[in-house]
Amino acid sequence: STKSGEKYIGSWANNQRSGNGTQIYSNGSEYKGQWEKNLINGYGKMVFIAGGFYEGEWKEGIKSGEGIYVFEDGSKYDGFWDDNSRNGKGKQNFTNGDTYNGDWVKDVMQGIGIYTYSNGNISDGEWIEGQRNGKGKLLSNNEEFLGYWKNNKKEGMGTLVDKNGNK
């Protein structure tokens, strides 16, 4: 046992958790995976008592590298992490049925990505600070828009084509 109500079962080296082990925290959360010098390091799974889990790569106790996070609301992110944030390529499934597959910077959709709405509409293009910005395409059942966006709104040059091919 470690701190009050906590328990560690696993490998030790130099009086520190090292190698494979399971840590049960006082709040009921549980980590099972690799340790190095008393820190979560390598591959492992953290199950949170409030719901949800993260399974993937860790570096010195923080999510870093490739991993899957299922949030307590049921949404899911599968991709790259840096400093406990979604960072790099990844796919987020939202609880409303929408998905975003693309670039992330510090937990925000940023770069090139495809957002698929639960109604079937698809927005493919550039994202800045979580919003469509720059060149992109929006496909819906009724029309296709190819052009430029600013803060999620059509802005500047663009072409709108309806389902009959009319511009």
Tab-separated table of N, CA and C in Angstrom:
chain	number	residue	atom	x	y	z
A	1	SER	N	0.830	-1.195	0.000
A	1	SER	CA	0.000	0.000	0.000
A	1	SER	C	0.867	1.248	0.000
A	2	THR	N	0.307	2.336	-0.586
A	2	THR	CA	0.995	3.625	-0.603
A	2	THR	C	0.217	4.583	0.284
A	3	LYS	N	-0.149	5.750	-0.227
A	3	LYS	CA	-0.928	6.716	0.561
A	3	LYS	C	-2.222	6.089	1.056
A	4	SER	N	-2.850	6.745	1.995
A	4	SER	CA	-4.084	6.242	2.604
A	4	SER	C	-5.115	5.855	1.544
A	5	GLY	N	-5.522	4.612	1.565
A	5	GLY	CA	-6.548	4.134	0.640
A	5	GLY	C	-6.016	3.764	-0.720
A	6	GLU	N	-4.739	3.925	-0.966
A	6	GLU	CA	-4.166	3.566	-2.258
A	6	GLU	C	-3.444	2.233	-2.164
A	7	LYS	N	-3.320	1.572	-3.310
A	7	LYS	CA	-2.694	0.266	-3.326
A	7	LYS	C	-1.944	0.090	-4.636
A	8	TYR	N	-0.728	-0.415	-4.566
A	8	TYR	CA	0.064	-0.722	-5.762
A	8	TYR	C	0.478	-2.185	-5.703
A	9	ILE	N	0.260	-2.876	-6.809
A	9	ILE	CA	0.678	-4.265	-6.936
A	9	ILE	C	1.502	-4.345	-8.220
A	10	GLY	N	2.765	-4.682	-8.088
A	10	GLY	CA	3.581	-4.778	-9.292
A	10	GLY	C	5.063	-4.771	-9.010
A	11	SER	N	5.834	-4.461	-10.027
A	11	SER	CA	7.295	-4.497	-9.962
A	11	SER	C	7.868	-3.240	-9.332
A	12	TRP	N	9.013	-3.434	-8.669
A	12	TRP	CA	9.733	-2.347	-8.006
A	12	TRP	C	11.197	-2.393	-8.427
A	13	ALA	N	11.846	-1.219	-8.427
A	13	ALA	CA	13.292	-1.121	-8.630
A	13	ALA	C	13.779	0.097	-7.847
A	14	ASN	N	14.807	-0.073	-7.046
A	14	ASN	CA	15.334	1.025	-6.220
A	14	ASN	C	14.247	1.686	-5.382
A	15	ASN	N	13.382	0.870	-4.811
A	15	ASN	CA	12.310	1.347	-3.935
A	15	ASN	C	11.286	2.233	-4.657
A	16	GLN	N	11.177	2.076	-5.984
A	16	GLN	CA	10.213	2.847	-6.779
A	16	GLN	C	9.426	1.900	-7.682
A	17	ARG	N	8.173	2.285	-7.972
A	17	ARG	CA	7.381	1.515	-8.924
A	17	ARG	C	8.112	1.555	-10.264
A	18	SER	N	8.361	0.390	-10.834
A	18	SER	CA	9.108	0.306	-12.085
A	18	SER	C	8.768	-1.013	-12.763
A	19	GLY	N	8.471	-0.965	-14.072
A	19	GLY	CA	8.023	-2.166	-14.776
A	19	GLY	C	6.511	-2.176	-14.853
A	20	ASN	N	5.908	-3.345	-14.824
A	20	ASN	CA	4.451	-3.446	-14.903
A	20	ASN	C	3.828	-3.473	-13.517
A	21	GLY	N	2.703	-2.734	-13.403
A	21	GLY	CA	2.021	-2.726	-12.128
A	21	GLY	C	0.641	-2.112	-12.216
A	22	THR	N	-0.123	-2.306	-11.134
A	22	THR	CA	-1.473	-1.761	-11.028
A	22	THR	C	-1.535	-0.858	-9.806
A	23	GLN	N	-2.011	0.366	-10.031
A	23	GLN	CA	-2.185	1.338	-8.948
A	23	GLN	C	-3.680	1.593	-8.791
A	24	ILE	N	-4.185	1.391	-7.584
A	24	ILE	CA	-5.564	1.743	-7.261
A	24	ILE	C	-5.486	2.997	-6.392
A	25	TYR	N	-6.105	4.069	-6.869
A	25	TYR	CA	-6.037	5.360	-6.177
A	25	TYR	C	-7.120	5.469	-5.117
A	26	SER	N	-6.935	6.382	-4.189
A	26	SER	CA	-7.880	6.546	-3.083
A	26	SER	C	-9.265	6.958	-3.565
A	27	ASN	N	-9.347	7.609	-4.747
A	27	ASN	CA	-10.660	8.000	-5.282
A	27	ASN	C	-11.341	6.876	-6.042
A	28	GLY	N	-10.657	5.719	-6.189
A	28	GLY	CA	-11.240	4.572	-6.876
A	28	GLY	C	-10.774	4.397	-8.307
A	29	SER	N	-10.121	5.398	-8.889
A	29	SER	CA	-9.566	5.243	-10.236
A	29	SER	C	-8.463	4.201	-10.199
A	30	GLU	N	-8.190	3.590	-11.350
A	30	GLU	CA	-7.195	2.515	-11.401
A	30	GLU	C	-6.351	2.617	-12.662
A	31	TYR	N	-5.033	2.494	-12.478
A	31	TYR	CA	-4.100	2.461	-13.611
A	31	TYR	C	-3.427	1.097	-13.635
A	32	LYS	N	-3.362	0.519	-14.843
A	32	LYS	CA	-2.669	-0.757	-15.022
A	32	LYS	C	-1.770	-0.611	-16.239
A	33	GLY	N	-0.462	-0.770	-16.001
A	33	GLY	CA	0.463	-0.641	-17.114
A	33	GLY	C	1.892	-0.463	-16.663
A	34	GLN	N	2.652	0.245	-17.472
A	34	GLN	CA	4.083	0.389	-17.248
A	34	GLN	C	4.417	1.603	-16.372
A	35	TRP	N	5.483	1.419	-15.583
A	35	TRP	CA	5.984	2.445	-14.662
A	35	TRP	C	7.489	2.586	-14.851
A	36	GLU	N	7.980	3.784	-14.546
A	36	GLU	CA	9.412	4.019	-14.517
A	36	GLU	C	9.709	5.104	-13.492
A	37	LYS	N	10.571	4.795	-12.539
A	37	LYS	CA	10.965	5.738	-11.490
A	37	LYS	C	9.749	6.364	-10.803
A	38	ASN	N	8.792	5.534	-10.441
A	38	ASN	CA	7.587	5.936	-9.700
A	38	ASN	C	6.577	6.730	-10.538
A	39	LEU	N	6.812	6.856	-11.850
A	39	LEU	CA	5.895	7.591	-12.726
A	39	LEU	C	5.301	6.649	-13.764
A	40	ILE	N	4.057	6.918	-14.145
A	40	ILE	CA	3.426	6.197	-15.249
A	40	ILE	C	4.239	6.529	-16.493
A	41	ASN	N	4.764	5.493	-17.144
A	41	ASN	CA	5.638	5.728	-18.289
A	41	ASN	C	5.583	4.507	-19.196
A	42	GLY	N	5.224	4.716	-20.466
A	42	GLY	CA	5.074	3.599	-21.396
A	42	GLY	C	3.607	3.407	-21.729
A	43	TYR	N	3.199	2.160	-21.878
A	43	TYR	CA	1.822	1.850	-22.274
A	43	TYR	C	1.005	1.444	-21.052
A	44	GLY	N	-0.229	1.966	-20.987
A	44	GLY	CA	-1.095	1.576	-19.888
A	44	GLY	C	-2.507	2.096	-20.046
A	45	LYS	N	-3.362	1.662	-19.125
A	45	LYS	CA	-4.774	2.051	-19.150
A	45	LYS	C	-5.172	2.616	-17.789
A	46	MET	N	-5.760	3.822	-17.821
A	46	MET	CA	-6.287	4.483	-16.624
A	46	MET	C	-7.805	4.485	-16.741
A	47	VAL	N	-8.452	3.861	-15.756
A	47	VAL	CA	-9.912	3.853	-15.704
A	47	VAL	C	-10.320	4.822	-14.599
A	48	PHE	N	-11.112	5.832	-14.978
A	48	PHE	CA	-11.497	6.886	-14.042
A	48	PHE	C	-12.771	6.511	-13.307
A	49	ILE	N	-12.808	6.755	-12.016
A	49	ILE	CA	-13.964	6.394	-11.195
A	49	ILE	C	-15.208	7.163	-11.642
A	50	ALA	N	-15.022	8.389	-12.152
A	50	ALA	CA	-16.156	9.195	-12.619
A	50	ALA	C	-16.724	8.676	-13.936
A	51	GLY	N	-16.011	7.745	-14.565
A	51	GLY	CA	-16.435	7.196	-15.851
A	51	GLY	C	-15.395	7.506	-16.910
A	52	GLY	N	-15.315	6.652	-17.898
A	52	GLY	CA	-14.360	6.842	-18.978
A	52	GLY	C	-13.002	6.239	-18.665
A	53	PHE	N	-12.148	6.215	-19.707
A	53	PHE	CA	-10.803	5.683	-19.542
A	53	PHE	C	-9.887	6.222	-20.631
A	54	TYR	N	-8.595	6.146	-20.360
A	54	TYR	CA	-7.571	6.431	-21.373
A	54	TYR	C	-6.684	5.205	-21.461
A	55	GLU	N	-6.456	4.734	-22.687
A	55	GLU	CA	-5.543	3.619	-22.910
A	55	GLU	C	-4.579	4.003	-24.006
A	56	GLY	N	-3.289	3.974	-23.678
A	56	GLY	CA	-2.298	4.341	-24.670
A	56	GLY	C	-0.959	4.649	-24.042
A	57	GLU	N	-0.225	5.541	-24.708
A	57	GLU	CA	1.131	5.868	-24.300
A	57	GLU	C	1.149	7.009	-23.287
A	58	TRP	N	2.077	6.867	-22.334
A	58	TRP	CA	2.273	7.850	-21.267
A	58	TRP	C	3.742	8.230	-21.208
A	59	LYS	N	4.003	9.452	-20.798
A	59	LYS	CA	5.373	9.889	-20.562
A	59	LYS	C	5.401	10.685	-19.264
A	60	GLU	N	6.094	10.150	-18.284
A	60	GLU	CA	6.252	10.805	-16.981
A	60	GLU	C	4.914	11.241	-16.382
A	61	GLY	N	3.928	10.362	-16.473
A	61	GLY	CA	2.642	10.599	-15.834
A	61	GLY	C	1.621	11.365	-16.643
A	62	ILE	N	1.960	11.756	-17.886
A	62	ILE	CA	1.001	12.488	-18.716
A	62	ILE	C	0.745	11.734	-20.018
A	63	LYS	N	-0.448	11.948	-20.585
A	63	LYS	CA	-0.793	11.323	-21.863
A	63	LYS	C	0.111	11.933	-22.931
A	64	SER	N	0.869	11.074	-23.610
A	64	SER	CA	1.814	11.551	-24.621
A	64	SER	C	2.079	10.413	-25.595
A	65	GLY	N	1.802	10.644	-26.881
A	65	GLY	CA	1.934	9.590	-27.887
A	65	GLY	C	0.559	9.200	-28.385
A	66	GLU	N	0.394	7.958	-28.766
A	66	GLU	CA	-0.871	7.490	-29.333
A	66	GLU	C	-1.738	6.874	-28.258
A	67	GLY	N	-3.043	7.220	-28.295
A	67	GLY	CA	-3.942	6.649	-27.309
A	67	GLY	C	-5.400	6.900	-27.613
A	68	ILE	N	-6.247	6.174	-26.884
A	68	ILE	CA	-7.710	6.288	-27.007
A	68	ILE	C	-8.254	6.773	-25.668
A	69	TYR	N	-9.072	7.821	-25.737
A	69	TYR	CA	-9.723	8.329	-24.525
A	69	TYR	C	-11.224	8.237	-24.740
A	70	VAL	N	-11.893	7.474	-23.882
A	70	VAL	CA	-13.354	7.432	-23.878
A	70	VAL	C	-13.785	8.287	-22.686
A	71	PHE	N	-14.475	9.385	-22.985
A	71	PHE	CA	-14.868	10.341	-21.960
A	71	PHE	C	-16.083	9.827	-21.200
A	72	GLU	N	-16.334	10.399	-20.029
A	72	GLU	CA	-17.441	9.916	-19.202
A	72	GLU	C	-18.788	10.109	-19.876
A	73	ASP	N	-18.896	11.056	-20.837
A	73	ASP	CA	-20.169	11.251	-21.558
A	73	ASP	C	-20.336	10.271	-22.714
A	74	GLY	N	-19.323	9.416	-22.956
A	74	GLY	CA	-19.400	8.428	-24.026
A	74	GLY	C	-18.715	8.854	-25.306
A	75	SER	N	-18.319	10.124	-25.429
A	75	SER	CA	-17.574	10.539	-26.615
A	75	SER	C	-16.192	9.890	-26.580
A	76	LYS	N	-15.539	9.836	-27.752
A	76	LYS	CA	-14.279	9.089	-27.840
A	76	LYS	C	-13.304	9.799	-28.764
A	77	TYR	N	-12.035	9.857	-28.329
A	77	TYR	CA	-10.956	10.383	-29.170
A	77	TYR	C	-9.920	9.283	-29.350
A	78	ASP	N	-9.514	9.059	-30.593
A	78	ASP	CA	-8.513	8.057	-30.928
A	78	ASP	C	-7.457	8.748	-31.774
A	79	GLY	N	-6.278	8.963	-31.190
A	79	GLY	CA	-5.240	9.654	-31.941
A	79	GLY	C	-4.042	9.989	-31.084
A	80	PHE	N	-3.386	11.084	-31.427
A	80	PHE	CA	-2.147	11.468	-30.774
A	80	PHE	C	-2.366	12.501	-29.679
A	81	TRP	N	-1.502	12.405	-28.671
A	81	TRP	CA	-1.557	13.247	-27.479
A	81	TRP	C	-0.195	13.866	-27.221
A	82	ASP	N	-0.199	15.057	-26.641
A	82	ASP	CA	1.021	15.691	-26.157
A	82	ASP	C	0.652	16.536	-24.948
A	83	ASP	N	1.350	16.348	-23.857
A	83	ASP	CA	1.123	17.137	-22.640
A	83	ASP	C	-0.346	17.080	-22.193
A	84	ASN	N	-0.929	15.864	-22.204
A	84	ASN	CA	-2.318	15.619	-21.786
A	84	ASN	C	-3.367	16.240	-22.706
A	85	SER	N	-2.983	16.694	-23.900
A	85	SER	CA	-3.926	17.316	-24.842
A	85	SER	C	-3.944	16.550	-26.163
A	86	ARG	N	-5.121	16.562	-26.812
A	86	ARG	CA	-5.203	16.018	-28.163
A	86	ARG	C	-4.296	16.897	-29.029
A	87	ASN	N	-3.349	16.266	-29.709
A	87	ASN	CA	-2.361	17.023	-30.464
A	87	ASN	C	-1.818	16.152	-31.589
A	88	GLY	N	-1.975	16.588	-32.842
A	88	GLY	CA	-1.575	15.787	-33.999
A	88	GLY	C	-2.812	15.224	-34.674
A	89	LYS	N	-2.662	14.122	-35.360
A	89	LYS	CA	-3.787	13.494	-36.065
A	89	LYS	C	-4.649	12.712	-35.082
A	90	GLY	N	-5.984	12.838	-35.267
A	90	GLY	CA	-6.874	12.074	-34.415
A	90	GLY	C	-8.315	12.174	-34.857
A	91	LYS	N	-9.116	11.245	-34.353
A	91	LYS	CA	-10.548	11.207	-34.674
A	91	LYS	C	-11.348	11.320	-33.385
A	92	GLN	N	-12.268	12.281	-33.372
A	92	GLN	CA	-13.156	12.490	-32.223
A	92	GLN	C	-14.562	12.099	-32.639
A	93	ASN	N	-15.171	11.197	-31.860
A	93	ASN	CA	-16.592	10.858	-32.034
A	93	ASN	C	-17.351	11.576	-30.925
A	94	PHE	N	-18.284	12.432	-31.314
A	94	PHE	CA	-19.063	13.204	-30.347
A	94	PHE	C	-20.348	12.456	-29.982
A	95	THR	N	-20.931	12.788	-28.847
A	95	THR	CA	-22.123	12.077	-28.377
A	95	THR	C	-23.332	12.312	-29.277
A	96	ASN	N	-23.350	13.416	-30.034
A	96	ASN	CA	-24.489	13.689	-30.918
A	96	ASN	C	-24.402	12.949	-32.248
A	97	GLY	N	-23.336	12.139	-32.441
A	97	GLY	CA	-23.175	11.383	-33.676
A	97	GLY	C	-22.234	12.021	-34.672
A	98	ASP	N	-21.819	13.260	-34.440
A	98	ASP	CA	-20.851	13.931	-35.306
A	98	ASP	C	-19.467	13.321	-35.093
A	99	THR	N	-18.606	13.432	-36.125
A	99	THR	CA	-17.210	13.021	-35.984
A	99	THR	C	-16.309	14.074	-36.618
A	100	TYR	N	-15.098	14.191	-36.089
A	100	TYR	CA	-14.061	15.021	-36.697
A	100	TYR	C	-12.816	14.167	-36.803
A	101	ASN	N	-12.263	14.107	-38.012
A	101	ASN	CA	-11.055	13.333	-38.259
A	101	ASN	C	-10.044	14.264	-38.905
A	102	GLY	N	-8.984	14.603	-38.153
A	102	GLY	CA	-8.008	15.524	-38.705
A	102	GLY	C	-6.994	15.979	-37.683
A	103	ASP	N	-6.512	17.197	-37.901
A	103	ASP	CA	-5.447	17.762	-37.072
A	103	ASP	C	-5.998	18.423	-35.820
A	104	TRP	N	-5.225	18.285	-34.736
A	104	TRP	CA	-5.547	18.886	-33.441
A	104	TRP	C	-4.326	19.619	-32.915
A	105	VAL	N	-4.546	20.734	-32.237
A	105	VAL	CA	-3.492	21.442	-31.513
A	105	VAL	C	-4.052	21.825	-30.153
A	106	LYS	N	-3.429	21.327	-29.098
A	106	LYS	CA	-3.827	21.630	-27.717
A	106	LYS	C	-5.338	21.497	-27.491
A	107	ASP	N	-5.892	20.345	-27.848
A	107	ASP	CA	-7.310	20.001	-27.642
A	107	ASP	C	-8.285	20.737	-28.558
A	108	VAL	N	-7.796	21.421	-29.595
A	108	VAL	CA	-8.661	22.187	-30.495
A	108	VAL	C	-8.460	21.701	-31.934
A	109	MET	N	-9.576	21.589	-32.693
A	109	MET	CA	-9.490	21.242	-34.104
A	109	MET	C	-8.735	22.373	-34.801
A	110	GLN	N	-7.577	22.027	-35.385
A	110	GLN	CA	-6.723	23.054	-35.975
A	110	GLN	C	-5.887	22.400	-37.059
A	111	GLY	N	-6.012	22.907	-38.300
A	111	GLY	CA	-5.290	22.333	-39.430
A	111	GLY	C	-6.276	21.801	-40.453
A	112	ILE	N	-5.968	20.684	-41.054
A	112	ILE	CA	-6.821	20.075	-42.079
A	112	ILE	C	-7.642	18.958	-41.438
A	113	GLY	N	-8.942	18.951	-41.720
A	113	GLY	CA	-9.780	17.906	-41.153
A	113	GLY	C	-11.112	17.769	-41.851
A	114	ILE	N	-11.760	16.655	-41.582
A	114	ILE	CA	-13.092	16.356	-42.126
A	114	ILE	C	-14.058	16.207	-40.957
A	115	TYR	N	-15.093	17.048	-40.949
A	115	TYR	CA	-16.132	16.986	-39.921
A	115	TYR	C	-17.360	16.399	-40.582
A	116	THR	N	-17.812	15.254	-40.059
A	116	THR	CA	-19.009	14.602	-40.591
A	116	THR	C	-20.127	14.771	-39.564
A	117	TYR	N	-21.197	15.413	-39.994
A	117	TYR	CA	-22.342	15.672	-39.115
A	117	TYR	C	-23.244	14.447	-39.076
A	118	SER	N	-23.980	14.291	-38.006
A	118	SER	CA	-24.858	13.127	-37.847
A	118	SER	C	-25.934	13.078	-38.925
A	119	ASN	N	-26.265	14.238	-39.551
A	119	ASN	CA	-27.275	14.268	-40.617
A	119	ASN	C	-26.691	13.893	-41.979
A	120	GLY	N	-25.377	13.586	-42.019
A	120	GLY	CA	-24.745	13.174	-43.269
A	120	GLY	C	-23.961	14.268	-43.966
A	121	ASN	N	-24.143	15.525	-43.582
A	121	ASN	CA	-23.373	16.610	-44.170
A	121	ASN	C	-21.895	16.430	-43.831
A	122	ILE	N	-21.026	16.863	-44.753
A	122	ILE	CA	-19.577	16.725	-44.556
A	122	ILE	C	-18.908	18.060	-44.827
A	123	SER	N	-18.073	18.484	-43.894
A	123	SER	CA	-17.273	19.691	-44.061
A	123	SER	C	-15.812	19.269	-44.096
A	124	ASP	N	-15.152	19.548	-45.208
A	124	ASP	CA	-13.790	19.087	-45.443
A	124	ASP	C	-12.930	20.308	-45.747
A	125	GLY	N	-11.901	20.552	-44.924
A	125	GLY	CA	-11.045	21.694	-45.214
A	125	GLY	C	-10.199	22.135	-44.047
A	126	GLU	N	-9.950	23.439	-44.001
A	126	GLU	CA	-9.067	24.023	-43.002
A	126	GLU	C	-9.850	24.452	-41.760
A	127	TRP	N	-9.226	24.243	-40.607
A	127	TRP	CA	-9.826	24.582	-39.323
A	127	TRP	C	-8.850	25.437	-38.520
A	128	ILE	N	-9.349	26.482	-37.901
A	128	ILE	CA	-8.556	27.320	-37.001
A	128	ILE	C	-9.375	27.532	-35.738
A	129	GLU	N	-8.769	27.232	-34.595
A	129	GLU	CA	-9.408	27.399	-33.290
A	129	GLU	C	-10.793	26.758	-33.234
A	130	GLY	N	-10.901	25.554	-33.813
A	130	GLY	CA	-12.133	24.777	-33.728
A	130	GLY	C	-13.235	25.178	-34.690
A	131	GLN	N	-12.937	26.116	-35.604
A	131	GLN	CA	-13.950	26.561	-36.560
A	131	GLN	C	-13.417	26.453	-37.986
A	132	ARG	N	-14.360	26.328	-38.945
A	132	ARG	CA	-13.968	26.318	-40.352
A	132	ARG	C	-13.400	27.698	-40.676
A	133	ASN	N	-12.193	27.721	-41.179
A	133	ASN	CA	-11.522	28.950	-41.587
A	133	ASN	C	-10.598	28.602	-42.735
A	134	GLY	N	-10.636	29.399	-43.797
A	134	GLY	CA	-9.810	29.106	-44.962
A	134	GLY	C	-10.601	28.321	-45.992
A	135	LYS	N	-9.885	27.618	-46.850
A	135	LYS	CA	-10.512	26.905	-47.954
A	135	LYS	C	-11.160	25.620	-47.462
A	136	GLY	N	-12.361	25.354	-47.997
A	136	GLY	CA	-13.045	24.131	-47.598
A	136	GLY	C	-14.226	23.816	-48.479
A	137	LYS	N	-14.772	22.633	-48.230
A	137	LYS	CA	-15.917	22.143	-48.992
A	137	LYS	C	-16.975	21.669	-48.016
A	138	LEU	N	-18.232	22.008	-48.292
A	138	LEU	CA	-19.359	21.516	-47.513
A	138	LEU	C	-20.279	20.751	-48.450
A	139	LEU	N	-20.491	19.475	-48.142
A	139	LEU	CA	-21.384	18.633	-48.936
A	139	LEU	C	-22.622	18.321	-48.114
A	140	SER	N	-23.790	18.549	-48.721
A	140	SER	CA	-25.042	18.171	-48.072
A	140	SER	C	-25.911	17.459	-49.096
A	141	ASN	N	-27.084	17.008	-48.683
A	141	ASN	CA	-27.993	16.337	-49.609
A	141	ASN	C	-28.447	17.268	-50.727
A	142	ASN	N	-28.529	18.573	-50.418
A	142	ASN	CA	-29.105	19.526	-51.363
A	142	ASN	C	-28.094	20.307	-52.176
A	143	GLU	N	-26.869	20.465	-51.644
A	143	GLU	CA	-25.926	21.332	-52.337
A	143	GLU	C	-24.486	21.016	-51.946
A	144	GLU	N	-23.602	21.613	-52.757
A	144	GLU	CA	-22.175	21.526	-52.474
A	144	GLU	C	-21.609	22.934	-52.541
A	145	PHE	N	-20.865	23.320	-51.517
A	145	PHE	CA	-20.201	24.621	-51.512
A	145	PHE	C	-18.704	24.389	-51.460
A	146	LEU	N	-17.992	25.012	-52.407
A	146	LEU	CA	-16.542	24.970	-52.424
A	146	LEU	C	-16.052	26.405	-52.405
A	147	GLY	N	-15.334	26.755	-51.350
A	147	GLY	CA	-14.878	28.131	-51.250
A	147	GLY	C	-14.183	28.402	-49.938
A	148	TYR	N	-14.349	29.636	-49.475
A	148	TYR	CA	-13.631	30.076	-48.285
A	148	TYR	C	-14.571	30.326	-47.114
A	149	TRP	N	-14.024	30.107	-45.931
A	149	TRP	CA	-14.771	30.233	-44.687
A	149	TRP	C	-14.047	31.164	-43.737
A	150	LYS	N	-14.817	31.832	-42.900
A	150	LYS	CA	-14.263	32.625	-41.808
A	150	LYS	C	-15.175	32.422	-40.610
A	151	ASN	N	-14.617	31.881	-39.520
A	151	ASN	CA	-15.372	31.637	-38.288
A	151	ASN	C	-16.680	30.886	-38.532
A	152	ASN	N	-16.591	29.777	-39.287
A	152	ASN	CA	-17.725	28.892	-39.596
A	152	ASN	C	-18.748	29.476	-40.560
A	153	LYS	N	-18.449	30.613	-41.182
A	153	LYS	CA	-19.384	31.221	-42.140
A	153	LYS	C	-18.716	31.345	-43.503
A	154	LYS	N	-19.526	31.146	-44.573
A	154	LYS	CA	-18.999	31.335	-45.923
A	154	LYS	C	-18.562	32.788	-46.060
A	155	GLU	N	-17.357	32.972	-46.602
A	155	GLU	CA	-16.779	34.323	-46.687
A	155	GLU	C	-15.838	34.366	-47.879
A	156	GLY	N	-15.966	35.387	-48.733
A	156	GLY	CA	-15.069	35.519	-49.877
A	156	GLY	C	-15.554	34.694	-51.057
A	157	MET	N	-14.635	34.292	-51.896
A	157	MET	CA	-14.967	33.559	-53.119
A	157	MET	C	-15.440	32.138	-52.803
A	158	GLY	N	-16.432	31.720	-53.595
A	158	GLY	CA	-16.934	30.367	-53.435
A	158	GLY	C	-17.921	30.007	-54.521
A	159	THR	N	-18.140	28.718	-54.690
A	159	THR	CA	-19.088	28.219	-55.678
A	159	THR	C	-20.103	27.328	-54.962
A	160	LEU	N	-21.379	27.628	-55.179
A	160	LEU	CA	-22.466	26.844	-54.606
A	160	LEU	C	-23.170	26.131	-55.763
A	161	VAL	N	-23.273	24.801	-55.669
A	161	VAL	CA	-23.932	24.011	-56.701
A	161	VAL	C	-25.065	23.233	-56.036
A	162	ASP	N	-26.291	23.346	-56.590
A	162	ASP	CA	-27.409	22.606	-55.999
A	162	ASP	C	-27.414	21.165	-56.509
A	163	LYS	N	-28.351	20.362	-56.006
A	163	LYS	CA	-28.382	18.927	-56.326
A	163	LYS	C	-28.645	18.671	-57.809
A	164	ASN	N	-29.159	19.679	-58.535
A	164	ASN	CA	-29.410	19.546	-59.972
A	164	ASN	C	-28.234	20.018	-60.817
A	165	GLY	N	-27.143	20.445	-60.147
A	165	GLY	CA	-25.964	20.905	-60.876
A	165	GLY	C	-25.975	22.381	-61.201
A	166	ASN	N	-26.984	23.112	-60.709
A	166	ASN	CA	-27.059	24.548	-60.979
A	166	ASN	C	-26.127	25.316	-60.056
A	167	LYS	N	-25.366	26.273	-60.643
A	167	LYS	CA	-24.440	27.092	-59.865
A	167	LYS	C	-25.105	28.384	-59.464
